[in-house]
JSON list of C-alpha atoms in Angstrom, two decimals:
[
{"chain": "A", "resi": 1, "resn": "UNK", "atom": "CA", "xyz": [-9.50, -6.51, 2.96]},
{"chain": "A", "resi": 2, "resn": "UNK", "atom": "CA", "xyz": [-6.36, -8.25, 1.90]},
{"chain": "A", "resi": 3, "resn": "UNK", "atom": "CA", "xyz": [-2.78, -7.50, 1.08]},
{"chain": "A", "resi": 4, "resn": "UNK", "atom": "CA", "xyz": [0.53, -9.18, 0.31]},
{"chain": "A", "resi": 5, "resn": "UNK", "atom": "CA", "xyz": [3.91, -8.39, -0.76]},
{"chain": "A", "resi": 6, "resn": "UNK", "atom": "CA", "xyz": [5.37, -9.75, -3.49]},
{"chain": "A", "resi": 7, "resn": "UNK", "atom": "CA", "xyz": [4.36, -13.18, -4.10]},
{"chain": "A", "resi": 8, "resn": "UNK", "atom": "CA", "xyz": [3.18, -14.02, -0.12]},
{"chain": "A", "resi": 9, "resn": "UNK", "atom": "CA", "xyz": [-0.31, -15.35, 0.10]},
{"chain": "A", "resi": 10, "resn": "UNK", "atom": "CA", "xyz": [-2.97, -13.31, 0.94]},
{"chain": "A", "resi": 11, "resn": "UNK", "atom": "CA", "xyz": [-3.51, -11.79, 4.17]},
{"chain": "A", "resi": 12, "resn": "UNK", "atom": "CA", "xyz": [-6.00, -9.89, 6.16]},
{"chain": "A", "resi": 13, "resn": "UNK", "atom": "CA", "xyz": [-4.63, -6.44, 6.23]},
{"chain": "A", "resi": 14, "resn": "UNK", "atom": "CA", "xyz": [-6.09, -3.09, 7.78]},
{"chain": "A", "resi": 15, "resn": "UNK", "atom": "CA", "xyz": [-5.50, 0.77, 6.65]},
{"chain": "A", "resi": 16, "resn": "UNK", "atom": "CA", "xyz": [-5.06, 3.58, 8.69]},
{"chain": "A", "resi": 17, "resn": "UNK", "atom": "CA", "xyz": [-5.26, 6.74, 7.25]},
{"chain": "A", "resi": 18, "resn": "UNK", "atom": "CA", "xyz": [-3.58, 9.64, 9.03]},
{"chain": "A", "resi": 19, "resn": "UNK", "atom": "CA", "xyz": [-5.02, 12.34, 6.59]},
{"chain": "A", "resi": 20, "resn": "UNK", "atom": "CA", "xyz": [-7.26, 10.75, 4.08]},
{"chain": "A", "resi": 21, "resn": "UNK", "atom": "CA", "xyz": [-5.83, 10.85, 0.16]},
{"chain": "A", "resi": 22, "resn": "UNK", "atom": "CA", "xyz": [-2.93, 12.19, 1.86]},
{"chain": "A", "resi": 23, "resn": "UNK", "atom": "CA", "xyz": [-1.23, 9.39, 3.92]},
{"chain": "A", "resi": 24, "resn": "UNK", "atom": "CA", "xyz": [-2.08, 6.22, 4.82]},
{"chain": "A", "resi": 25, "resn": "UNK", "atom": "CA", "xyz": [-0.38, 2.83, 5.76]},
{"chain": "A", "resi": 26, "resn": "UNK", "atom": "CA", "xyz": [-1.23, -0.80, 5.60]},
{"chain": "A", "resi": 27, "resn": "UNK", "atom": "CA", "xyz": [-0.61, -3.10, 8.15]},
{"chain": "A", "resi": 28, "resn": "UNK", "atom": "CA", "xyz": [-0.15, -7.12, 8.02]},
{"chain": "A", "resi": 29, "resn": "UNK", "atom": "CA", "xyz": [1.87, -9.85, 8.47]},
{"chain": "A", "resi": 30, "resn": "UNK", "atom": "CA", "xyz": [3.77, -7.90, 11.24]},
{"chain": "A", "resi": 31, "resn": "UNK", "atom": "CA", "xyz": [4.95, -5.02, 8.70]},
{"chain": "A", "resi": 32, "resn": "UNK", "atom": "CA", "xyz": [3.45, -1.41, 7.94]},
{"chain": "A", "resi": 33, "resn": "UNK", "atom": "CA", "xyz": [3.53, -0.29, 4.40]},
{"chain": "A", "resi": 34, "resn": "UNK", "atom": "CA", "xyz": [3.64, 3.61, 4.66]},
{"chain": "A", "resi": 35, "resn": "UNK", "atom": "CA", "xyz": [2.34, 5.81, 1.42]},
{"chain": "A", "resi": 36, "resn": "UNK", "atom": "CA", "xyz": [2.61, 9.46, 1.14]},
{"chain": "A", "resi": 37, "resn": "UNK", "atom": "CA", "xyz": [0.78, 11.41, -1.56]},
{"chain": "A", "resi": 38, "resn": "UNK", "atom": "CA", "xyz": [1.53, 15.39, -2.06]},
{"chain": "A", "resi": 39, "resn": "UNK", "atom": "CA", "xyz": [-1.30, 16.03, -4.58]},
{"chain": "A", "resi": 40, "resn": "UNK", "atom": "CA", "xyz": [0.86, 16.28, -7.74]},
{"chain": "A", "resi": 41, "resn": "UNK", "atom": "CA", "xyz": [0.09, 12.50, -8.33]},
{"chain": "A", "resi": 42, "resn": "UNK", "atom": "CA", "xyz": [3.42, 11.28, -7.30]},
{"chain": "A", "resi": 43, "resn": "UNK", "atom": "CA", "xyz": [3.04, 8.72, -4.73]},
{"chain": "A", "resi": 44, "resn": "UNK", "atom": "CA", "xyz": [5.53, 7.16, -2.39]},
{"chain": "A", "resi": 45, "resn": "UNK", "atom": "CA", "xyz": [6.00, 4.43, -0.52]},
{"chain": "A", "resi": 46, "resn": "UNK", "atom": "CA", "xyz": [8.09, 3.30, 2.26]},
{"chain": "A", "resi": 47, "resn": "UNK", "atom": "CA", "xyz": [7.69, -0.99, 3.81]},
{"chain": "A", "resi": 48, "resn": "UNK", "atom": "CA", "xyz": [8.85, -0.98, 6.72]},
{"chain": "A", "resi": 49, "resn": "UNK", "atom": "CA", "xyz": [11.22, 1.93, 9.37]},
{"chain": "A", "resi": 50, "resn": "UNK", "atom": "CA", "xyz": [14.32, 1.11, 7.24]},
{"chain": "A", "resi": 51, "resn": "UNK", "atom": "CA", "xyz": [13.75, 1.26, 4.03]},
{"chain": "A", "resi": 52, "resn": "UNK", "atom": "CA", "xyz": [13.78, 4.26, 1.93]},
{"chain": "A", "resi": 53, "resn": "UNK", "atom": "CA", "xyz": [10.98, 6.00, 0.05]},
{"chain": "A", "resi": 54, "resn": "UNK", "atom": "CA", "xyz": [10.17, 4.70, -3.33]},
{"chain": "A", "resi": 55, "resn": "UNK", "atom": "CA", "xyz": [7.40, 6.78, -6.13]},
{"chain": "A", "resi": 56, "resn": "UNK", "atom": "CA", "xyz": [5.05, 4.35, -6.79]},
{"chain": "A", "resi": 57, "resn": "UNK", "atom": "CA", "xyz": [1.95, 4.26, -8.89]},
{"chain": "A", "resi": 58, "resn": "UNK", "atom": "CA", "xyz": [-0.72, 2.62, -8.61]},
{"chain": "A", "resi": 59, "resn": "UNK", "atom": "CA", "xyz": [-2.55, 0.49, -10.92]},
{"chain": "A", "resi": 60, "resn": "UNK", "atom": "CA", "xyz": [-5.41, -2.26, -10.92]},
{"chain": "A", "resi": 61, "resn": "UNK", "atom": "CA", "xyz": [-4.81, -6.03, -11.87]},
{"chain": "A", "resi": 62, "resn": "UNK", "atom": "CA", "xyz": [-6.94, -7.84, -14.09]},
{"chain": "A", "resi": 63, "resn": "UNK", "atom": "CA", "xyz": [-8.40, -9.50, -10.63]},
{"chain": "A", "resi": 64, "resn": "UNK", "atom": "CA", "xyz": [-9.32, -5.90, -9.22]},
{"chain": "A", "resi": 65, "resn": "UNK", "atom": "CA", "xyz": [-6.41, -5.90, -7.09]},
{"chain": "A", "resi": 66, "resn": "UNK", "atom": "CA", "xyz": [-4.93, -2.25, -6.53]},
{"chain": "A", "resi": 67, "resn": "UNK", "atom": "CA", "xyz": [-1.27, -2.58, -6.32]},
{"chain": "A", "resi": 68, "resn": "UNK", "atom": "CA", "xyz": [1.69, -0.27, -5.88]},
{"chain": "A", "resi": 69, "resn": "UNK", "atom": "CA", "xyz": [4.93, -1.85, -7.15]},
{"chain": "A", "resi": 70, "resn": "UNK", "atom": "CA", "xyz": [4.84, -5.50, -5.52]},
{"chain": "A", "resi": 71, "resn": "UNK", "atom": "CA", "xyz": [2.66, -4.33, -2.44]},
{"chain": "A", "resi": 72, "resn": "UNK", "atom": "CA", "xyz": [-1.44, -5.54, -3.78]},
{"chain": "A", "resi": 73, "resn": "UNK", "atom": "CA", "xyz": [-4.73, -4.59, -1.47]},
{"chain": "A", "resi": 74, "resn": "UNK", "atom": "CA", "xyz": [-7.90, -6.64, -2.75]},
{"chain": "A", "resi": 75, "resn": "UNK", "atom": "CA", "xyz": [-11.51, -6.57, -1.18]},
{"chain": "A", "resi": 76, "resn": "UNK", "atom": "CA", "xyz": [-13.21, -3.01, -0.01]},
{"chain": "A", "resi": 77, "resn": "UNK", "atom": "CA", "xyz": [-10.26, -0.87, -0.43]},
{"chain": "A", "resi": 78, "resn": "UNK", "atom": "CA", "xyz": [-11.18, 2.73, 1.12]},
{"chain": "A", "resi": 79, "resn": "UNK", "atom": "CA", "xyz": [-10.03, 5.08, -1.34]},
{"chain": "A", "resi": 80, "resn": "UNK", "atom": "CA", "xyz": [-11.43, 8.22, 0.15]}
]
């Protein structure tokens, strides 16, 4: 799998999940992109300690990238 933020290139990237569907983060290029979901469909996400949580949806790209505001995940994206 692959991520990137913004317009960075494309970089391996791995996803822990702390509680599946629930919260999960992605990790690469030495920062963690945190995402909290509290089953109403509003989704948030936090890059990096500092930064505050922003709702977020998600939505796929015309390259079947899933992306959440500038943060993208392409490849075999675990979803469960």
């Amino acid at each position: 799998m692959e991520c990137r933020h913004a317009h960075q290139v494309w970089s391996p990237c791995n996803v822990v999940s702390e509680q599946p569907g629930a919260r999960w983060e992605l990790a690469f290029n030495d920062q963690i992109v945190r995402f909290q979901h509290d089953g109403s469909g509003t989704i948030e996400m936090q890059i990096g300690e500092q930064s505050a949580w922003t709702k977020v949806q998600g939505r796929w790209t015309p390259d079947g990238s899933l992306c959440w505001n500038t943060v993208c995940a392409r490849g075999n994206i675990p979803l469960d």
